[in-house]
DNA sequence: CCAAAAAAGTGAACTCGTTGCACTTATTTC
DNA sequence: GAAATAAGTGCAACGAGTTCACTTTTTTGG
């Protein structure tokens, strides 16, 4: 309680700071337990106990068990939109999406050790893969709009939604193959070739 | 024991017939209750009671609550594969998939009244939409193989998986737009145009 | 400065899908 | 006809998620 060591980062009241701290404590406890013993073998009540809060409080901060793991998906979404908006001159929209997808694939050796363990956790837990994909797809509308802007097509052209949706699905389609890089490339070949005839009508 | 509507089925023993009857009783009770009061407002125990079985028995016949609603998805999958295999001469694979998708869209006027109510139930229940889509996607591998056969591409070419996956996703992408027919067509335009350059390499 | 609103947190009880267990039938097989 | 096999039973339990009535803390404004 007597915690006066202010680091003065943002203009936050005490209340907001405490709230953020509670949230962080919960997320940290959850991630630690999940990494130690696996997602399915850790219960909500255990997490709440470890973070020293009640389950009620936990659910006021997170919408569900899966949400405990993905605390920062909004950033990923924004990065994807930026990748399209700020693509090199002359590069097509699907080409930019391809590049971005390739760049953000399951990371290679030489990342922070925590990151590897995190991805291992996600990739080995069906419930987490599903949740991640579902939230990833929420970017469809925003991405479709960016695509429309960048292509000069009407904002509500269903072709933009289609490209957005397919681009977001591509990683999941590639997941079935041993060589995920080639699979991803083939999927984007399809989209890139198909998009040419659509974009040329604009 | 009422006569089975099934045509020329294998010689069923009494045991198998009773099992099938129990299964049907459960499915019937479930659908009736769901249509009467909505999916979320009917519990498993209620359904078991209505079908006069125990919940244990219910779960020996169906893998979960959602499976009670979709008793015959295998047929739909087989029909899609057939639509590609038996497409008209000279029609491309994605064109056949487009036709099939358009033909099987929801709610054309003039079908049996039960069908309309059923689709209404599914389309208004997120849990059912998700489940339906998940099982629909299970057709990806089979569809990819048919595509490979029909295109002369290697059986494990990721491009086939990509086209299969995207074609199965197209209806979901189109769902966001008011004019779902146009949206579906735009999505398949993308795939059809893109596929030309891939298929021509075979 | 202090009362009262607002927000965070609590703990327990509850719903609901789902599973495990020990058990009883009914049917098939030898 | 006995033994193997499979269907079905009833009940208790589990865990995720939600709700409720309640306490504590922080903010606000007269």
Coordinates of C-alpha atoms in Angstrom, one line a residue, chain A residues 1-187:
Chain A
X1 CA 0.0 0.0 0.0
X2 CA 2.6 2.6 1.0
X3 CA 4.1 2.9 -2.5
X4 CA 5.2 6.4 -3.2
X5 CA 8.1 5.8 -5.6
X6 CA 6.5 7.5 -8.5
X7 CA 8.1 6.9 -11.9
X8 CA 5.9 9.6 -13.5
X9 CA 5.4 8.1 -16.9
X10 CA 2.0 9.2 -17.9
X11 CA -0.5 11.5 -16.2
X12 CA -2.2 8.7 -14.3
X13 CA -4.2 9.0 -11.1
X14 CA -3.5 6.7 -8.3
X15 CA -6.6 4.7 -9.1
X16 CA -5.6 4.1 -12.7
X17 CA -2.1 3.1 -11.7
X18 CA -3.4 0.6 -9.3
X19 CA -5.8 -0.7 -11.8
X20 CA -3.1 -1.1 -14.3
X21 CA -0.8 -2.8 -11.8
X22 CA -3.6 -5.3 -10.9
X23 CA -4.1 -6.1 -14.5
X24 CA -0.4 -6.6 -15.0
X25 CA -0.1 -8.8 -12.0
X26 CA -2.9 -11.0 -13.3
X27 CA -1.4 -11.2 -16.8
X28 CA 2.1 -12.0 -15.4
X29 CA 0.8 -14.7 -13.0
X30 CA -1.2 -16.3 -15.8
X31 CA 1.6 -16.3 -18.3
X32 CA 4.1 -17.7 -15.7
X33 CA 1.7 -20.5 -14.8
X34 CA 0.8 -21.3 -18.3
X35 CA 4.5 -21.6 -19.3
X36 CA 5.3 -23.7 -16.3
X37 CA 2.5 -26.3 -16.6
X38 CA 0.6 -25.7 -19.9
X39 CA -2.5 -23.8 -20.7
X40 CA -5.1 -26.5 -20.1
X41 CA -3.6 -27.6 -16.7
X42 CA -4.0 -24.2 -15.1
X43 CA -7.4 -23.1 -13.7
X44 CA -8.7 -19.6 -13.4
X45 CA -8.9 -19.8 -9.7
X46 CA -5.3 -20.7 -9.5
X47 CA -4.3 -17.7 -11.5
X48 CA -6.5 -15.4 -9.4
X49 CA -4.8 -16.9 -6.3
X50 CA -1.4 -16.4 -7.7
X51 CA -2.1 -12.8 -8.5
X52 CA -3.8 -12.4 -5.1
X53 CA -7.2 -11.3 -6.5
X54 CA -10.6 -12.8 -6.6
X55 CA -11.9 -14.5 -9.8
X56 CA -14.5 -11.7 -10.0
X57 CA -11.7 -9.2 -10.3
X58 CA -9.9 -11.2 -12.8
X59 CA -12.9 -11.2 -15.1
X60 CA -13.3 -7.5 -14.7
X61 CA -9.9 -7.1 -16.3
X62 CA -10.0 -9.9 -18.9
X63 CA -12.9 -11.1 -21.0
X64 CA -11.9 -14.8 -20.7
X65 CA -9.2 -17.2 -20.1
X66 CA -7.7 -16.9 -23.6
X67 CA -7.6 -13.1 -23.3
X68 CA -5.0 -13.5 -20.5
X69 CA -2.5 -14.6 -23.0
X70 CA -3.0 -12.0 -25.8
X71 CA -2.7 -8.7 -24.1
X72 CA -1.4 -6.8 -27.1
X73 CA -3.1 -7.8 -30.3
X74 CA -4.1 -4.3 -31.2
X75 CA -0.4 -3.4 -31.9
X76 CA -0.1 -6.3 -34.4
X77 CA -3.2 -5.1 -36.1
X78 CA -2.0 -1.6 -36.4
X79 CA 1.4 -2.8 -37.7
X80 CA -0.3 -4.6 -40.5
X81 CA -2.3 -1.6 -41.6
X82 CA 0.8 0.5 -41.5
X83 CA 2.6 -2.1 -43.6
X84 CA 0.1 -1.5 -46.4
X85 CA -0.1 2.2 -46.1
X86 CA 3.6 2.8 -46.0
X87 CA 4.7 0.2 -48.5
X88 CA 7.5 1.0 -51.0
X89 CA 6.6 3.0 -54.1
X90 CA 5.2 0.8 -56.9
X91 CA 4.6 -2.2 -54.6
X92 CA 1.1 -3.7 -54.9
X93 CA -1.2 -4.0 -51.9
X94 CA -1.1 -7.8 -51.8
X95 CA 2.7 -7.8 -52.3
X96 CA 2.9 -5.6 -49.2
X97 CA 0.7 -8.0 -47.3
X98 CA 2.9 -10.9 -48.4
X99 CA 6.0 -9.2 -47.2
X100 CA 4.5 -8.3 -43.9
X101 CA 3.2 -11.9 -43.4
X102 CA 6.6 -13.3 -44.2
X103 CA 8.4 -10.9 -41.9
X104 CA 6.1 -11.8 -39.0
X105 CA 6.1 -15.6 -39.3
X106 CA 6.9 -17.8 -36.3
X107 CA 10.2 -16.3 -35.2
X108 CA 13.6 -17.7 -36.0
X109 CA 16.4 -18.4 -33.5
X110 CA 17.9 -15.3 -32.0
X111 CA 14.9 -13.8 -30.4
X112 CA 14.4 -13.1 -26.8
X113 CA 14.1 -16.4 -25.0
X114 CA 10.7 -15.5 -23.6
X115 CA 9.3 -14.9 -27.0
X116 CA 10.2 -18.4 -28.2
X117 CA 8.5 -20.0 -25.2
X118 CA 5.5 -17.9 -25.7
X119 CA 5.1 -18.9 -29.3
X120 CA 5.6 -22.5 -28.4
X121 CA 2.8 -22.2 -25.9
X122 CA 0.4 -20.7 -28.4
X123 CA 1.3 -23.0 -31.2
X124 CA 0.8 -26.1 -29.1
X125 CA -2.6 -25.1 -27.7
X126 CA -5.6 -25.4 -30.0
X127 CA -7.7 -23.1 -27.9
X128 CA -5.2 -20.4 -28.1
X129 CA -4.6 -20.8 -31.9
X130 CA -8.3 -20.5 -32.4
X131 CA -8.7 -17.4 -30.2
X132 CA -5.7 -15.7 -31.8
X133 CA -7.1 -16.3 -35.3
X134 CA -10.5 -15.1 -34.3
X135 CA -9.1 -11.8 -33.0
X136 CA -6.8 -11.5 -35.9
X137 CA -9.8 -11.7 -38.3
X138 CA -11.3 -8.7 -36.5
X139 CA -8.9 -6.6 -38.5
X140 CA -10.8 -7.5 -41.7
X141 CA -12.9 -4.4 -41.8
X142 CA -10.1 -2.0 -41.0
X143 CA -7.8 -3.7 -43.5
X144 CA -10.4 -3.7 -46.2
X145 CA -10.8 0.1 -45.8
X146 CA -7.1 0.7 -46.1
X147 CA -7.0 -1.5 -49.2
X148 CA -9.8 0.6 -50.7
X149 CA -8.0 3.8 -50.0
X150 CA -4.8 2.6 -51.4
X151 CA -6.4 1.2 -54.5
X152 CA -8.8 3.9 -55.3
X153 CA -11.7 1.5 -55.1
X154 CA -15.0 2.4 -53.4
X155 CA -14.8 2.0 -49.7
X156 CA -17.5 -0.6 -49.6
X157 CA -16.3 -2.7 -52.6
X158 CA -16.6 -6.3 -51.5
X159 CA -13.4 -7.1 -53.4
X160 CA -11.5 -5.2 -50.7
X161 CA -13.1 -7.2 -48.0
X162 CA -12.3 -10.4 -49.9
X163 CA -8.6 -9.6 -50.3
X164 CA -8.4 -8.5 -46.6
X165 CA -10.1 -11.7 -45.4
X166 CA -8.0 -13.9 -47.6
X167 CA -4.8 -12.2 -46.6
X168 CA -5.6 -12.7 -43.0
X169 CA -6.4 -16.3 -43.6
X170 CA -3.3 -17.0 -45.6
X171 CA -1.1 -17.9 -42.6
X172 CA -3.6 -20.3 -41.3
X173 CA -3.8 -22.0 -44.8
X174 CA 0.0 -22.2 -44.9
X175 CA 0.1 -23.8 -41.5
X176 CA -0.8 -27.2 -42.9
X177 CA 2.4 -27.5 -44.9
X178 CA 5.9 -28.4 -43.7
X179 CA 7.4 -25.6 -45.7
X180 CA 5.3 -22.8 -44.4
X181 CA 7.3 -20.1 -46.3
X182 CA 6.6 -21.7 -49.7
X183 CA 3.0 -22.3 -48.8
X184 CA 2.5 -18.7 -47.8
X185 CA 4.1 -17.5 -51.0
X186 CA 1.9 -19.7 -53.1
X187 CA -1.2 -18.4 -51.3

